[in-house]
Coordinates of C-alpha atoms and ligand atoms in Angstrom, one line a residue:
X1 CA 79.1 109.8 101.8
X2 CA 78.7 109.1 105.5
X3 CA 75.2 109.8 106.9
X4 CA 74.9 111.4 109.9
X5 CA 74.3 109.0 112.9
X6 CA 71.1 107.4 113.8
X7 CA 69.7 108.5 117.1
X8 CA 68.2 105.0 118.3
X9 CA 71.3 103.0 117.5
X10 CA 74.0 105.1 119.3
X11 CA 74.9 105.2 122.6
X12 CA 77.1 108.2 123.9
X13 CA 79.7 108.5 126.2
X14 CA 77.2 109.8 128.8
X15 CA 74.7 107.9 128.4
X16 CA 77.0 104.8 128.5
X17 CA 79.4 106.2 131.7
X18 CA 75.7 107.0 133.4
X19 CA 74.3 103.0 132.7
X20 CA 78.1 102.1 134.3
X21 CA 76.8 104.1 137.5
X22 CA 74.0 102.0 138.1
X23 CA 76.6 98.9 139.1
X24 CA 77.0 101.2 142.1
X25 CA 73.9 101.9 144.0
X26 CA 75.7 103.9 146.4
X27 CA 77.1 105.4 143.7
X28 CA 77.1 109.6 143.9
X29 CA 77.5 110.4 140.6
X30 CA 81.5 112.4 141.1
X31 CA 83.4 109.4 138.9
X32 CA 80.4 109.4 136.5
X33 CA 80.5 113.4 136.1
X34 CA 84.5 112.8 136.3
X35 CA 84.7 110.4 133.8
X36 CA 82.9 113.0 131.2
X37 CA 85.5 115.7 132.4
X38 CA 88.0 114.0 130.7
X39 CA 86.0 113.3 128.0
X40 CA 85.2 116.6 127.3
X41 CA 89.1 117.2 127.6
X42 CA 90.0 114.8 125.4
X43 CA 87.7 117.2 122.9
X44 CA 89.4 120.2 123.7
X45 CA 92.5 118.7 123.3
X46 CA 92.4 116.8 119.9
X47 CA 90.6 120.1 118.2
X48 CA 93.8 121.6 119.0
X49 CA 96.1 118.6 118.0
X50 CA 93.9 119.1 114.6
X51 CA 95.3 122.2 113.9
X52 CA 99.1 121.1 115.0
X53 CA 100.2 121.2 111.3
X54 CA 99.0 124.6 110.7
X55 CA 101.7 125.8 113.8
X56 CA 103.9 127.7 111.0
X57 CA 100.9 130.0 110.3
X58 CA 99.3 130.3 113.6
X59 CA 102.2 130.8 115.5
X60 CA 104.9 128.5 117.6
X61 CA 105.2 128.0 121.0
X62 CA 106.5 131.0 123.2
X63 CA 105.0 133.1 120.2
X64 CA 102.2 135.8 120.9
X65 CA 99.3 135.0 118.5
X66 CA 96.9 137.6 116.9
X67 CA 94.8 137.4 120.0
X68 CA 97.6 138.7 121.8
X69 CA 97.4 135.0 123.6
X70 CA 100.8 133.0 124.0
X71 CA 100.5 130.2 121.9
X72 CA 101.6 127.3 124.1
X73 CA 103.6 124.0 123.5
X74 CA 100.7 121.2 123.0
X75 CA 101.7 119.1 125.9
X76 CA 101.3 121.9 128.2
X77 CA 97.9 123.0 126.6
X78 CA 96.8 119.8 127.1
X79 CA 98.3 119.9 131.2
X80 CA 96.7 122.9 131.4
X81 CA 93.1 121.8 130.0
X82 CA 93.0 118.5 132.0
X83 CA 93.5 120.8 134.9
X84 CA 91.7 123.8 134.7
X85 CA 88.6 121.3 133.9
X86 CA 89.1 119.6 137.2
X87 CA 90.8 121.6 139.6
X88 CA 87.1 123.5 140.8
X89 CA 84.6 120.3 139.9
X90 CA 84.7 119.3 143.9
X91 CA 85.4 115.9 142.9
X92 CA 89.4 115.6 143.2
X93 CA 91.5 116.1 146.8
X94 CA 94.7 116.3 144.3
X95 CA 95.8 115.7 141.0
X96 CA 99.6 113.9 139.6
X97 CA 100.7 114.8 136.2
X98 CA 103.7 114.1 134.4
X99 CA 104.3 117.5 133.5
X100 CA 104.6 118.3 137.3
X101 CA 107.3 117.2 139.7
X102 CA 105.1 117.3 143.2
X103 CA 101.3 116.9 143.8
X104 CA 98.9 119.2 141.8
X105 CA 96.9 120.3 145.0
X106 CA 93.2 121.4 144.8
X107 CA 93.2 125.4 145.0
X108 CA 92.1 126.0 148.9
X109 CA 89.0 128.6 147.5
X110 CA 87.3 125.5 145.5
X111 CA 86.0 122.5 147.6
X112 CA 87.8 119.0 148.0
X113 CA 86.3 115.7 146.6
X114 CA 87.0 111.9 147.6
X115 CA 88.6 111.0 144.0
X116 CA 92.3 111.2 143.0
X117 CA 93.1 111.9 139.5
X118 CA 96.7 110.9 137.6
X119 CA 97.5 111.3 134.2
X120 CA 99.9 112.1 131.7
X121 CA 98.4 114.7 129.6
X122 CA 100.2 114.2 126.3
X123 CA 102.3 111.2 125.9
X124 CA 104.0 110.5 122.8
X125 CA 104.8 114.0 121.9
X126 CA 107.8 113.8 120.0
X127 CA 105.3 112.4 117.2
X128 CA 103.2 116.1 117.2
X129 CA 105.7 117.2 114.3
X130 CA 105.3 114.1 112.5
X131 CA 101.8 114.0 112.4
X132 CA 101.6 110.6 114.6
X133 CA 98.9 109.2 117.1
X134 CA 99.7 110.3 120.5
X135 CA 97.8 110.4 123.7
X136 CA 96.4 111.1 126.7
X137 CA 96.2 108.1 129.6
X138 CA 94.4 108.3 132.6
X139 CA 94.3 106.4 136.3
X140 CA 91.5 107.4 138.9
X141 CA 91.9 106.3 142.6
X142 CA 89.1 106.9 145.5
X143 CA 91.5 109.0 148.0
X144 CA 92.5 107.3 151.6
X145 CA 93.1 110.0 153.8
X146 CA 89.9 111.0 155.7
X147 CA 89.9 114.9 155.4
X148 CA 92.2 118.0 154.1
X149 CA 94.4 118.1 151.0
X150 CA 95.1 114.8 148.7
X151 CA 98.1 113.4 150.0
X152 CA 101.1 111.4 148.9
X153 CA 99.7 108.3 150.5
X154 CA 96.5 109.3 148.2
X155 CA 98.4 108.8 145.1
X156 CA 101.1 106.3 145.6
X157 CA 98.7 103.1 145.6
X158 CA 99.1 99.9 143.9
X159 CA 96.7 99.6 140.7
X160 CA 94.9 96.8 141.9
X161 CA 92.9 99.4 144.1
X162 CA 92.5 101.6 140.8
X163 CA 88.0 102.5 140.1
X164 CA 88.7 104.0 136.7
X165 CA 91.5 104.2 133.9
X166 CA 91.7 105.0 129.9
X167 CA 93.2 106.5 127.6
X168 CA 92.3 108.9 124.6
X169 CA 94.3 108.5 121.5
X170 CA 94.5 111.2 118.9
X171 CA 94.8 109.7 115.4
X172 CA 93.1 109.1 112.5
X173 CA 89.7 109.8 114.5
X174 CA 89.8 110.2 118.1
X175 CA 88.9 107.9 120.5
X176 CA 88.5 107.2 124.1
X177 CA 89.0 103.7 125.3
X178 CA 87.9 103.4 129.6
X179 CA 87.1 100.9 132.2
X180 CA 85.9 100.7 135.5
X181 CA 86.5 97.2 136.3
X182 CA 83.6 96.0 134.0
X183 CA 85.0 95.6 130.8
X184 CA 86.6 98.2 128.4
X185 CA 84.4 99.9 126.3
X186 CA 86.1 102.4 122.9
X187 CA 84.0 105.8 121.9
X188 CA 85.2 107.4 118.7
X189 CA 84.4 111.5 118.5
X190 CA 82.4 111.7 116.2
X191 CA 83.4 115.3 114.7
X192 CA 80.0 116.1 113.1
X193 CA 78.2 116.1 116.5
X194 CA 80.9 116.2 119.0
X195 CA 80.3 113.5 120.8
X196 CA 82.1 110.1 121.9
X197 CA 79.9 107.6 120.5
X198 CA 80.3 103.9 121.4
X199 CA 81.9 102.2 118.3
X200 CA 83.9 98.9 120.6
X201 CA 82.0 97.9 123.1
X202 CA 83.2 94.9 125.6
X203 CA 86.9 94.7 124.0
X204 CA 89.1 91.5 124.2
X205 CA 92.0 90.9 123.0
X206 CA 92.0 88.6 120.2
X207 CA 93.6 85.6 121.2
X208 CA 95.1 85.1 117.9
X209 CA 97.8 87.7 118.1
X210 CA 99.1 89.4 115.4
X211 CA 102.1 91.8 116.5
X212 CA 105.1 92.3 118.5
X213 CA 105.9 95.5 119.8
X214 CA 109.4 97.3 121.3
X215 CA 112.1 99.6 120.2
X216 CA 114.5 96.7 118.5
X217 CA 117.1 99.5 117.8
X218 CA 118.0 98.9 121.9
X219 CA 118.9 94.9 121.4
X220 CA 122.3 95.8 122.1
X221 CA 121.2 97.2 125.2
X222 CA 119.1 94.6 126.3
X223 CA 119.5 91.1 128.5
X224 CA 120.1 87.7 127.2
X225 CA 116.3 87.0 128.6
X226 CA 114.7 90.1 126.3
X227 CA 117.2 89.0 123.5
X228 CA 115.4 85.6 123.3
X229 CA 112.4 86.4 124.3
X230 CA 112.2 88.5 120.4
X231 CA 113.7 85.7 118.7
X232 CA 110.8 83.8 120.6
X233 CA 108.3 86.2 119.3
X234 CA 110.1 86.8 116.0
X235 CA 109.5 82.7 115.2
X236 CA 113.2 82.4 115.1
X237 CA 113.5 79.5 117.1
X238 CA 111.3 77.7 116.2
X239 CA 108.6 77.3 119.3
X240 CA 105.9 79.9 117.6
X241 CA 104.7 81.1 114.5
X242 CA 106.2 84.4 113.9
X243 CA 104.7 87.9 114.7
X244 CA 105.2 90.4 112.9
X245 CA 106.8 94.1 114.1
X246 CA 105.0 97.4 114.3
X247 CA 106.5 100.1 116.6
X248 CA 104.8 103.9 117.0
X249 CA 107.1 105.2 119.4
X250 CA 103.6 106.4 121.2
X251 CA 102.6 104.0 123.8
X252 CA 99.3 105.0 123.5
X253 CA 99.2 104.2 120.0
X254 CA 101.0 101.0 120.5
X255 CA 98.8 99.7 123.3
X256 CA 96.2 100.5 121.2
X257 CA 96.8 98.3 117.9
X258 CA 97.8 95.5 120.4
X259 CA 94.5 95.6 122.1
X260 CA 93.2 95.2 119.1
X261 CA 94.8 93.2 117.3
X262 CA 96.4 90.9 119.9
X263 CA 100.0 90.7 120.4
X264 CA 102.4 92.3 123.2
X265 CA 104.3 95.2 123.8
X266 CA 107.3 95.8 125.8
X267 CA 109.8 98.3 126.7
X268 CA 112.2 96.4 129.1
X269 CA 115.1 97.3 131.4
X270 CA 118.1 98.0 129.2
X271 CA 121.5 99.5 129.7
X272 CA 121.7 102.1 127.3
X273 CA 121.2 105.2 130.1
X274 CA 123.1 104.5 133.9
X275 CA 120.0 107.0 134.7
X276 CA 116.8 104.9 133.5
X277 CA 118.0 101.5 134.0
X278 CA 114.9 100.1 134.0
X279 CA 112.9 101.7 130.8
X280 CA 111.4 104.9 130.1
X281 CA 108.1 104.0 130.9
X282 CA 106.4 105.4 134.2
X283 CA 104.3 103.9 136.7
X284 CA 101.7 105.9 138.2
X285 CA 100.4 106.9 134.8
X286 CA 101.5 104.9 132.0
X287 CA 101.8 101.4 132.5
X288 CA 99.5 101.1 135.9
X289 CA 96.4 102.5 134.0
X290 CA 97.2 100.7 130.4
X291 CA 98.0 97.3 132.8
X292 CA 94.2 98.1 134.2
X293 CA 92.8 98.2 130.8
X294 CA 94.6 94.9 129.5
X295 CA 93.7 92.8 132.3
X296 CA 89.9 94.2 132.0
X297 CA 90.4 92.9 128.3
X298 CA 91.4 89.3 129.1
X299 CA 95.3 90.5 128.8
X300 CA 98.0 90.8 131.3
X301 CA 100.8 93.5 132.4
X302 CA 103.9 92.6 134.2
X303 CA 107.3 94.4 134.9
X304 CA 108.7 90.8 134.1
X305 CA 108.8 89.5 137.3
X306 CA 105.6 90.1 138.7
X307 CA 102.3 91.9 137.9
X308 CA 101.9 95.4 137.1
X309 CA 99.0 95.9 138.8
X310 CA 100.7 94.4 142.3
X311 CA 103.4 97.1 142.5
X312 CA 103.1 99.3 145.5
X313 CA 104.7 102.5 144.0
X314 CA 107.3 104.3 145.8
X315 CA 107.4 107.7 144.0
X316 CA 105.1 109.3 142.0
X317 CA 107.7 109.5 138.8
X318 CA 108.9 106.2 139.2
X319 CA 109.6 103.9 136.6
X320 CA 109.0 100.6 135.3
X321 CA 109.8 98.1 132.6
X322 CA 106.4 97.0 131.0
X323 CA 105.4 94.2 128.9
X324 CA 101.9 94.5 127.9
X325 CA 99.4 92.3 125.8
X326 CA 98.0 88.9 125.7
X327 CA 98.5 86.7 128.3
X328 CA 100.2 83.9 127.3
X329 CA 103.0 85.9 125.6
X330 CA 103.4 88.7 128.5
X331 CA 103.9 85.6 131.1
X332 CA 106.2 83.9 128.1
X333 CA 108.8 86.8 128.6
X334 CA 108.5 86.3 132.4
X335 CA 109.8 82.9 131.8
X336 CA 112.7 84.0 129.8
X337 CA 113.6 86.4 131.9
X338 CA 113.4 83.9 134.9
X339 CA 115.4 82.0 133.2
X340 CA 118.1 83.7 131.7
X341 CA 118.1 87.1 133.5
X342 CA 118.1 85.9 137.4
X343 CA 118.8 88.4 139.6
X344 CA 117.8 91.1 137.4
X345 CA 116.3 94.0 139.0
X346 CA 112.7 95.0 137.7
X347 CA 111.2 98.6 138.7
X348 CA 113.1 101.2 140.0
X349 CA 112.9 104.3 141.9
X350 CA 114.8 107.3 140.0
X351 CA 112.5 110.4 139.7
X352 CA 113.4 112.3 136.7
Ligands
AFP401 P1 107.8 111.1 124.2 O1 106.6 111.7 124.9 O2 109.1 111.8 124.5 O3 107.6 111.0 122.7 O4 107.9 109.6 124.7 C1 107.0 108.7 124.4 C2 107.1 107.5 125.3 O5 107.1 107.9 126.6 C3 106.0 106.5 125.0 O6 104.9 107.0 124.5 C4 106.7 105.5 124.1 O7 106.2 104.2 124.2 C5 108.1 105.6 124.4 O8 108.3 106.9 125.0 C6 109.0 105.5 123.2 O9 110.3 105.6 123.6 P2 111.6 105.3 122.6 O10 111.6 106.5 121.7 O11 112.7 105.2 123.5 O12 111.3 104.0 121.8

């Protein structure tokens, strides 16, 4: 039986995203009271993933529900929840998501903040009907513009100039994993209380890595560089002790076990699709924010030429091949690829 927490030995996610604040003596508060609107998000949105498996007899998507509410699709509810808790808080000038093509803008009646919120609300969704981790992942970016409306400038930004990024995972238990450039720090809800308490403080990945991590039912798709670079990994050649495979299919929930357990994950540039020649994975909200985490964790991110984190973003969809994890073996498959993929081309512009 587990006993219910003791109050002198927890800290919770506000009292922990408060002590952050006092790095910043000119801090205002808006990214500390920012940073607990997506947690309490992240609690709206896995009581609903909770009840995902009980769709058939609550009602599907598209469906009216007993309420007379339309039950929505997940991913939407949780597009919808990130946004309806931010859009009025006076702490955003304008909000990306994945779900939306343009720029979420601030409604004109509620007031405009100096902060700049991307995210991609539920990622990993084609594991809801399979009862598999999927997430939510989250970059935060002090706006540029002076005055009026977020803009496009606002938004596309390199991640280097990044003040806060995370992820919440929905599996087993819930947690939220943050930084904001001093260290990363893992809350898991604790469902008794409702509350994020602090259960990984100050993670590193372990230098010992455990796991390799990519879609291996591409290699036929993939360059002579990413081709070796597995074998590499896999031990095959003879230069490493082998790692061994896990693959989610949620990057959330792959990031996640590679942070930590140590290892990398990559989903490179293949040829499988003339239309996404350069991955699935997007910029803006996937692999600049996860890239932010890593390096704040003693790993590395790179597109496989060059750091994630140095990328000045074109479009707000764009993107990006990622490889993701310890150090040593991200900037390994940037030496493959040096060497046997010259030329190649890295991240890519195509808005889909
Ligand atoms: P879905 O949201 O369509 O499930 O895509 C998830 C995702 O964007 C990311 O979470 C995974 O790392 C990646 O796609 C998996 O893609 P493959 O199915 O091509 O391996």
């Amino acid at each position: 039986m587990i006993n219910s927490p003791d109050p002198s030995r927890i800290t919770t996610i506000e009292r922990h995203i408060l002590d952050e604040q006092y790095h910043y003596p000119e801090a205002t508060g808006a990214l500390t009271n920012l940073l607990y609107d997506l947690a309490l998000a992240g609690k709206i949105i896995a009581s609903r993933i909770t009840r995902a498996g009980l769709i058939d007899i609550l009602g599907h998507a598209g469906v009216v529900n007993v309420q007379g509410e339309e039950m929505m699709k997940l991913d939407e509810f949780a597009d919808h929840t990130i946004i309806s808790l931010h859009d009025h808080t006076g702490r955003l000038a304008v909000m990306v998501s994945e779900e939306h093509l343009d720029l979420i803008p601030i409604p004109e009646r509620y007031p405009l903040g100096k902060y700049v919120l991307l995210f991609d609300p539920l990622d990993g969704s084609s594991n809801i009907d399979f009862n598999v981790s999927i997430g939510t992942i989250f970059a935060i970016y002090r706006r540029i513009t002076e005055e009026g409306p977020g803009t496009l400038a606002d938004c596309l930004r390199p991640g280097h100039e990044m003040v806060a990024a995370g992820y919440i995972i929905y599996g087993g238990s819930t947690m939220l994993v943050y930084t904001t450039g001093h260290g990363v720090h893992g809350f898991t809800l604790d469902p008794s209380v409702g509350e994020f308490l602090l259960s990984h403080p100050n993670i590193q990945i372990p230098q010992a890595p455990k796991y390799y991590s990519a879609n291996q039912g591409y290699e036929l798709y993939w360059s002579a560089g990413i081709r070796r670079y597995t074998h590499y990994l896999q031990g095959s050649d003879g230069q490493r002790k082998r790692l061994l495979l896990r693959y989610v299919g949620s990057l959330v929930g792959d990031f996640h076990r590679t942070l930590l357990s140590g290892g990398v994950f990559y989903y490179p540039s293949d040829t499988q699709d003339p239309h996404k020649p350069h991955g699935k994975l997007r910029l803006l909200y996937e692999a600049a924010p996860l890239a932010f985490v890593a390096e704040q964790a003693g790993g590395y991110a790179s597109d496989g030429t060059r750091n994630i984190l140095d990328i000045q973003p074109e479009s707000l969809h764009q993107r990006t091949p990622l490889f993701i994890g310890n150090r040593d073996l991200v900037e390994k498959a940037e030496e493959f690829i040096r060497e046997y993929d010259r030329g190649q081309p890295t991240a890519e512009t195509v808005e889909s």
